[in-house]
Coordinates of C-alpha atoms in Angstrom, one line a residue:
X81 CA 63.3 98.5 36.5
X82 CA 59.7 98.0 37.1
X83 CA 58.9 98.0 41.2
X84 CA 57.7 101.0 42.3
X85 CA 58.6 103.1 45.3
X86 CA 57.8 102.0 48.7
X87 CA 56.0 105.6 50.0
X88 CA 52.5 106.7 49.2
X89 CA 53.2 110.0 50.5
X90 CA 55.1 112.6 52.6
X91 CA 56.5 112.3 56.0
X92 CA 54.2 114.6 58.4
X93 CA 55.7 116.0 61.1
X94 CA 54.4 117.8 64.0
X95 CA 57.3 119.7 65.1
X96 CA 59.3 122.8 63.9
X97 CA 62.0 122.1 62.1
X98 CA 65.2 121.6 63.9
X99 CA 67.5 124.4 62.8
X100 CA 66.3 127.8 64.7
X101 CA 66.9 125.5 68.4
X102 CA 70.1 124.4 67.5
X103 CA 71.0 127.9 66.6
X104 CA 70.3 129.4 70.0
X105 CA 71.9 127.2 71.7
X106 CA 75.5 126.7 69.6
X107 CA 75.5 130.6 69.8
X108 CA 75.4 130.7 73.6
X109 CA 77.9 127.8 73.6
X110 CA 79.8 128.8 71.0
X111 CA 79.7 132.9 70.5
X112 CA 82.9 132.6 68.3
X113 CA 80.8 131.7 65.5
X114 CA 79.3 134.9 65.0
X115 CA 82.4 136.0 63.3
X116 CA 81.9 133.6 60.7
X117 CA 78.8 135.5 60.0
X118 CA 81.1 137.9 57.2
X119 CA 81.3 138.1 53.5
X120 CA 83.3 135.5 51.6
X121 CA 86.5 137.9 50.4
X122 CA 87.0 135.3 47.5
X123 CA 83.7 134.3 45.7
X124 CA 83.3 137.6 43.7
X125 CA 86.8 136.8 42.0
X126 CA 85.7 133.0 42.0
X127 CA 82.5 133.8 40.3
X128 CA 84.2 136.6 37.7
X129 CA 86.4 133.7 36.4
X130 CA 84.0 131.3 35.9
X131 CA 81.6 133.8 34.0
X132 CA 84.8 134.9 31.7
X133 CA 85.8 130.7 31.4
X134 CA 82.1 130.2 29.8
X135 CA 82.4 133.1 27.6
X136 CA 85.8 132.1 26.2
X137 CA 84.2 128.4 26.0
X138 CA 81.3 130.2 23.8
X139 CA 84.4 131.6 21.6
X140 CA 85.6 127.8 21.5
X141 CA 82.4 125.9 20.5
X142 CA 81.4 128.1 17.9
X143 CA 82.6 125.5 15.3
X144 CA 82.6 122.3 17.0
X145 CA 80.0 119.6 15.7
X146 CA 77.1 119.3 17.4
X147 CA 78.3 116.2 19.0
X148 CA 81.4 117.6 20.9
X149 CA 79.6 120.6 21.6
X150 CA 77.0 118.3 23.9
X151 CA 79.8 116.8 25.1
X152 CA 81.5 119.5 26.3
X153 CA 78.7 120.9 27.6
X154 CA 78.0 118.3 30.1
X155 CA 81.5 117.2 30.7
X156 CA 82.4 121.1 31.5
X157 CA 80.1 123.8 31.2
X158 CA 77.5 121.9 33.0
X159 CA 79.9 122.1 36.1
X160 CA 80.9 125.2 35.3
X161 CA 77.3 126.2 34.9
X162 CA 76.3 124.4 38.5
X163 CA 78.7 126.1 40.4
X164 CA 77.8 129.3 39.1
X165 CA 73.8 128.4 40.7
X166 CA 75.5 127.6 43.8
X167 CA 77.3 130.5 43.8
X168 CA 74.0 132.8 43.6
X169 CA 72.9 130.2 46.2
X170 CA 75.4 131.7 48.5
X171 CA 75.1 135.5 47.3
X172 CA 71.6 135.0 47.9
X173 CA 72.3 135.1 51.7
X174 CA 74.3 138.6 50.9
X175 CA 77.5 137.1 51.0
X176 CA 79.5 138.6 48.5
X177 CA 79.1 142.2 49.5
X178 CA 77.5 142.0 53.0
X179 CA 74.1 142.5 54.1
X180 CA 74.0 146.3 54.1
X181 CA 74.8 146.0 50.4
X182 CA 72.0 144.1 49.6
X183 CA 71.6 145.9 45.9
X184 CA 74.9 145.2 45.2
X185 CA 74.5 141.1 46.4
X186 CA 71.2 141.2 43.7
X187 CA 73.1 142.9 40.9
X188 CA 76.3 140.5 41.2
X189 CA 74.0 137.1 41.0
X190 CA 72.2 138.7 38.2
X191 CA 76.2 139.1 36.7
X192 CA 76.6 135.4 37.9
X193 CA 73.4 134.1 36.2
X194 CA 74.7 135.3 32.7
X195 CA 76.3 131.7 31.6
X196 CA 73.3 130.1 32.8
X197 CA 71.3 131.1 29.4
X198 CA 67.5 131.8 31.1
X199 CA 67.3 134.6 33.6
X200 CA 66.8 132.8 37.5
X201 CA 68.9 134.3 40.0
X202 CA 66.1 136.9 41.4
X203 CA 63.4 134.3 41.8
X204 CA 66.1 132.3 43.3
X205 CA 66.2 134.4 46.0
X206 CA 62.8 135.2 46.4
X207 CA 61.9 131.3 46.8
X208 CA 64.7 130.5 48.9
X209 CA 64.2 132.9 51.9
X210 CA 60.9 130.5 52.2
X211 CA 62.8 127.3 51.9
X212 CA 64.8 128.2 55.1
X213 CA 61.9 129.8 57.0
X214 CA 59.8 127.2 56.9
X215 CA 61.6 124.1 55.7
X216 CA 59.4 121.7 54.3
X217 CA 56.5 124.0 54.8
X218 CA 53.7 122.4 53.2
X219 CA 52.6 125.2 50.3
X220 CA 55.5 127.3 51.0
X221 CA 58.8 125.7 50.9
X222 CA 58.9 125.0 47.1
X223 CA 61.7 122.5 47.2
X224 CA 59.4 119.9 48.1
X225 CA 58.2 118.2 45.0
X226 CA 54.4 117.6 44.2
X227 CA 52.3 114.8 44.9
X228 CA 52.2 114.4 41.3
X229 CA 56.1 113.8 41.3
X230 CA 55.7 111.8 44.1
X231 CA 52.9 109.6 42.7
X232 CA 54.2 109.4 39.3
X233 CA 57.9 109.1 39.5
X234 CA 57.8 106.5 41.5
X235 CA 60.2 103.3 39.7
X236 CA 63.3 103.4 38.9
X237 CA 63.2 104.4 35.5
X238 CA 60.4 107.0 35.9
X239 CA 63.1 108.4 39.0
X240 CA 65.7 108.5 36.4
X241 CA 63.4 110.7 34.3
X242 CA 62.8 112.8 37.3
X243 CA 66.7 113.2 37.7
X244 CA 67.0 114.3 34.2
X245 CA 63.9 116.8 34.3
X246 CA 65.3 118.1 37.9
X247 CA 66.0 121.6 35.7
X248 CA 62.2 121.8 34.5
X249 CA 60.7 121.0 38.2
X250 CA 62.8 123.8 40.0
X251 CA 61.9 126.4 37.4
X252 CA 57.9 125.2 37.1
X253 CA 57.2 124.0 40.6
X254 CA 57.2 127.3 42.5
X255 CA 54.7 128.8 40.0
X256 CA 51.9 126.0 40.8
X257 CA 52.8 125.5 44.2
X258 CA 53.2 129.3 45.5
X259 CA 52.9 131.6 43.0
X260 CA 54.0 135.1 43.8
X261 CA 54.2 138.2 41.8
X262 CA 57.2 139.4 39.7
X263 CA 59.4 142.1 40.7
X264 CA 60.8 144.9 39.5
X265 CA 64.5 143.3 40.0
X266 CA 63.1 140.1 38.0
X267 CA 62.4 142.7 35.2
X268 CA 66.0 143.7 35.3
X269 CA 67.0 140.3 35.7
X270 CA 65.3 138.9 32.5
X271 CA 66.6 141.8 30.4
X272 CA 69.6 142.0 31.4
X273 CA 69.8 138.0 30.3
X274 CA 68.0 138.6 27.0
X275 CA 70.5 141.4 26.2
X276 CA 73.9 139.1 27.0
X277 CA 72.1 136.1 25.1
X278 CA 71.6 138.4 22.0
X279 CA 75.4 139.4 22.2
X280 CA 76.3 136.2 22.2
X281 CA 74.1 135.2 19.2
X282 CA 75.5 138.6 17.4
X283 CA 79.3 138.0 17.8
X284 CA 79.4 134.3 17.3
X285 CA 75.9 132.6 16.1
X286 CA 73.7 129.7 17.4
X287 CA 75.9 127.3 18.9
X288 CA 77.7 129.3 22.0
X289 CA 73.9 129.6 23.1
X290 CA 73.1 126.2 22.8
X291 CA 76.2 125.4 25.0
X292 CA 75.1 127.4 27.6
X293 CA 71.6 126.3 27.4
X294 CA 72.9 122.8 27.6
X295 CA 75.4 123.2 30.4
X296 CA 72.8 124.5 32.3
X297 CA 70.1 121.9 31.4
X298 CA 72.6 118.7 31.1
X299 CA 74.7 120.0 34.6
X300 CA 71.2 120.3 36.8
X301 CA 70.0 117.3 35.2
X302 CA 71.5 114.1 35.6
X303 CA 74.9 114.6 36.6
X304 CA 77.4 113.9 39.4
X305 CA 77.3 117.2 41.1
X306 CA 73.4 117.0 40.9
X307 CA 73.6 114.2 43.6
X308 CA 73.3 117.1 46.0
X309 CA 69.9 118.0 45.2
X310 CA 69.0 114.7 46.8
X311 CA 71.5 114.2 49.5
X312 CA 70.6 117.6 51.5
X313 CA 66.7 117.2 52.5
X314 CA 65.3 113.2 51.3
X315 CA 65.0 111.3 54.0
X316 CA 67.7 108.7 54.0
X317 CA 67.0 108.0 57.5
X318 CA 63.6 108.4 59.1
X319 CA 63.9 111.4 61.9
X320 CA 66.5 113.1 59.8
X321 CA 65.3 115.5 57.2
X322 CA 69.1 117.8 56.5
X323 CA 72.4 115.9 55.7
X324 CA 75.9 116.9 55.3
X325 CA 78.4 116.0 52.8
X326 CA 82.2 116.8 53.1
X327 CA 83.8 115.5 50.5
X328 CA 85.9 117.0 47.4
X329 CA 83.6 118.1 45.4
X330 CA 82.6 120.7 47.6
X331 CA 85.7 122.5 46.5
X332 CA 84.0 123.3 43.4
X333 CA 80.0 123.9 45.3
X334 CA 80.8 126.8 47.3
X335 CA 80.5 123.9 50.0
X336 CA 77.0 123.6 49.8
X337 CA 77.5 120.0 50.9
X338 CA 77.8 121.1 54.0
X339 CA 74.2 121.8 54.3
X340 CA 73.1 120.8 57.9
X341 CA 76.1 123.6 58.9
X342 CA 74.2 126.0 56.3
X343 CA 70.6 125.4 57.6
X344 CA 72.0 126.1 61.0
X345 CA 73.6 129.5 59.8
X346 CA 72.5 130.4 57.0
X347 CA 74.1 133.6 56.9
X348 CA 77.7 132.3 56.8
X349 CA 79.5 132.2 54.0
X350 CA 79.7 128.8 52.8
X351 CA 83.6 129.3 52.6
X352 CA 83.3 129.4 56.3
X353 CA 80.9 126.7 57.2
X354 CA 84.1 124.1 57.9
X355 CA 84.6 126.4 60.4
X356 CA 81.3 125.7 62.0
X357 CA 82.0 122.0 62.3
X358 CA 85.0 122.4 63.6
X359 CA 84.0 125.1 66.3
X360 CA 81.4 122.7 67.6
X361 CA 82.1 119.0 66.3
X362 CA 79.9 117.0 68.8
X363 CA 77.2 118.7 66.4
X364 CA 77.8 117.1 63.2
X365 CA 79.8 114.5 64.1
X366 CA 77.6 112.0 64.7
X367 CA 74.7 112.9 62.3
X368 CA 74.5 111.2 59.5
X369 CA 75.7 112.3 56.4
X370 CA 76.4 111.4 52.8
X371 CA 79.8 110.2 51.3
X372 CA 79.1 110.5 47.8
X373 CA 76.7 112.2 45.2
X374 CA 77.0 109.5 43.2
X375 CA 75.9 106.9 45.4
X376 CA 73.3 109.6 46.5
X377 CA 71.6 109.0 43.2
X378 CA 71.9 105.5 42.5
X379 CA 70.6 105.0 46.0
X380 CA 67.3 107.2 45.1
X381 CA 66.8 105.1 42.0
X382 CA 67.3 101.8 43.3
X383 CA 65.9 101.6 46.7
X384 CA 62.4 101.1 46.4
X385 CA 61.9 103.4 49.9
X386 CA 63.5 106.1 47.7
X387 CA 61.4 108.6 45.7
X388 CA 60.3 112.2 45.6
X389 CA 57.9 111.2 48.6
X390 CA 60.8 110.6 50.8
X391 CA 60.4 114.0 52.3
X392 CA 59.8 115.6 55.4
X393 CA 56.5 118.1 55.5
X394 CA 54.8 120.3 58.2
X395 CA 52.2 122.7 58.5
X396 CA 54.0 125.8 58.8
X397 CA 52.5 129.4 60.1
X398 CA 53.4 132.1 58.2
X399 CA 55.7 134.9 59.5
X400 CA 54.7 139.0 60.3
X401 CA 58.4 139.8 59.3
X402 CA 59.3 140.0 56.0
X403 CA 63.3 139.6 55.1

């Protein structure tokens, strides 16, 4: 558990990153798939379910033990909890309501982010318009971890560390490495969290907050469906910086596995991104691409190659358009 990671530091590259070209061109071979490019009919139903699930598991846990209340909160809120940030991943690209009804995409992840305990879906979205406009952008595409976290979590058990603290990095990181100024709508955000939290508190006392805090904390952390913070963008395989995964437990991602299909269009729905690969197949096909999460993560501990280093970086100019 001792040997340290292979890397000393990113993988610079010279190049744009790969996702605008293959867009032109599967368009003009493909034209169909501009259809895809609609709101998912389903996900505002999908994600109303889950938030009433977690508030009738609040009702439950109020007088568990502390011990089957942590449990729970891994075993099932934490993928309840999950799914509910990848579905404000998706409504983040306006695909709940459309994008002429961009107000009413922002109010319905702020709805969405209400399980999740700590107010996030607004600077979600704020951050991730960067992360697909200038994928691993040196300064601007916040998913990339520090050279700190490169440097330091660097063994196996330090990488296990890094797993559990994933929650802590993705909240913090954005705020050292590009640092922009709150919004009105993160106001809104934030109060509208503080005021379902007190509720909460009011009706049925400490514990249904702690679950959700948990679930939140213990499902982003080190868990199964976390694998696919890894599997989309470390570098596996050198000259390939986005992978796809299609197995079942997209069924309960909003099928972000399919990630090189969501990078290529990122305005589809991710109900719809099967669709993609099987529009154009000689596209994805052949990439390479992950089989499971699991393996995902015990790869990243194990193999010495593995760390938050393994990432692609660029120099990136930024853009006169704002979205």
């Amino acid at each position: 558990m001792g040997n340290s990671a292979g890397r000393s530091d990113f993988e610079w590259v010279y190049t744009d990153q790969p996702h605008t070209q293959r867009r032109k061109e599967m368009l003009a071979k493909y034209p169909a798939i501009k259809a895809l490019m609609r709101p998912d009919p389903h996900i505002k139903w999908t994600v109303l379910g889950m938030v009433l699930v977690q508030v009738l598991a609040c009702w439950l846990v109020r007088e568990l033990s502390w011990r089957w209340l942590l449990f729970w909160a891994y075993a099932f809120g934490g993928c309840v909890n999950h799914s509910l940030t990848l579905a404000i991943h998706d409504i983040s690209h306006n695909t709940a309501f459309g994008t002429s009804c961009a107000s009413r995409n922002r109010w319905f992840a702020i709805f969405a982010n209400l399980p999740i305990g700590l107010p996030y879906a607004t600077s979600f979205k704020k951050y991730h318009v960067d992360h697909h406009r200038y994928l691993g952008g040196d300064g601007l595409d916040v998913d990339i971890p520090t050279d700190f976290e490169g440097w330091f979590f660097c063994t196996p058990a330090r990488k296990v560390l890094w797993l559990v603290l994933q929650p802590f990095f993705y909240s913090l990181r954005p705020l050292y490495v590009n640092p922009k100024v709150v919004t009105r709508m993160e106001i809104h955000n934030a109060l509208v969290q503080l005021a379902f939290d007190v509720t909460i508190f009011a009706l049925w006392g400490i514990k249904p907050i702690v679950y959700l805090l948990a679930s939140s904390l213990l499902g982003l952390g080190l868990h199964p469906i976390s694998g696919h913070f890894v599997a989309e963008h470390y570098m596996f395989l050198k000259g390939h910086e986005t992978y796809s995964y299609y197995g079942p437990l997209n069924w309960i991602t909003f099928n972000v596995g399919y990630h090189m299909e969501h990078h290529d269009f990122p305005s589809i729905p991710g109900c719809y991104l099967p669709l993609v690969r099987k529009i154009a197949p000689e596209y994805y096909d052949n990439l390479p691409q992950h089989h499971s999460w699991v393996k995902v993560l015990w790869d990243f501990v194990f193999e010495d190659s593995m760390g938050p280093y393994s990432r692609v970086k660029r120099k990136c100019k930024l853009a006169k358009d704002h979205l």
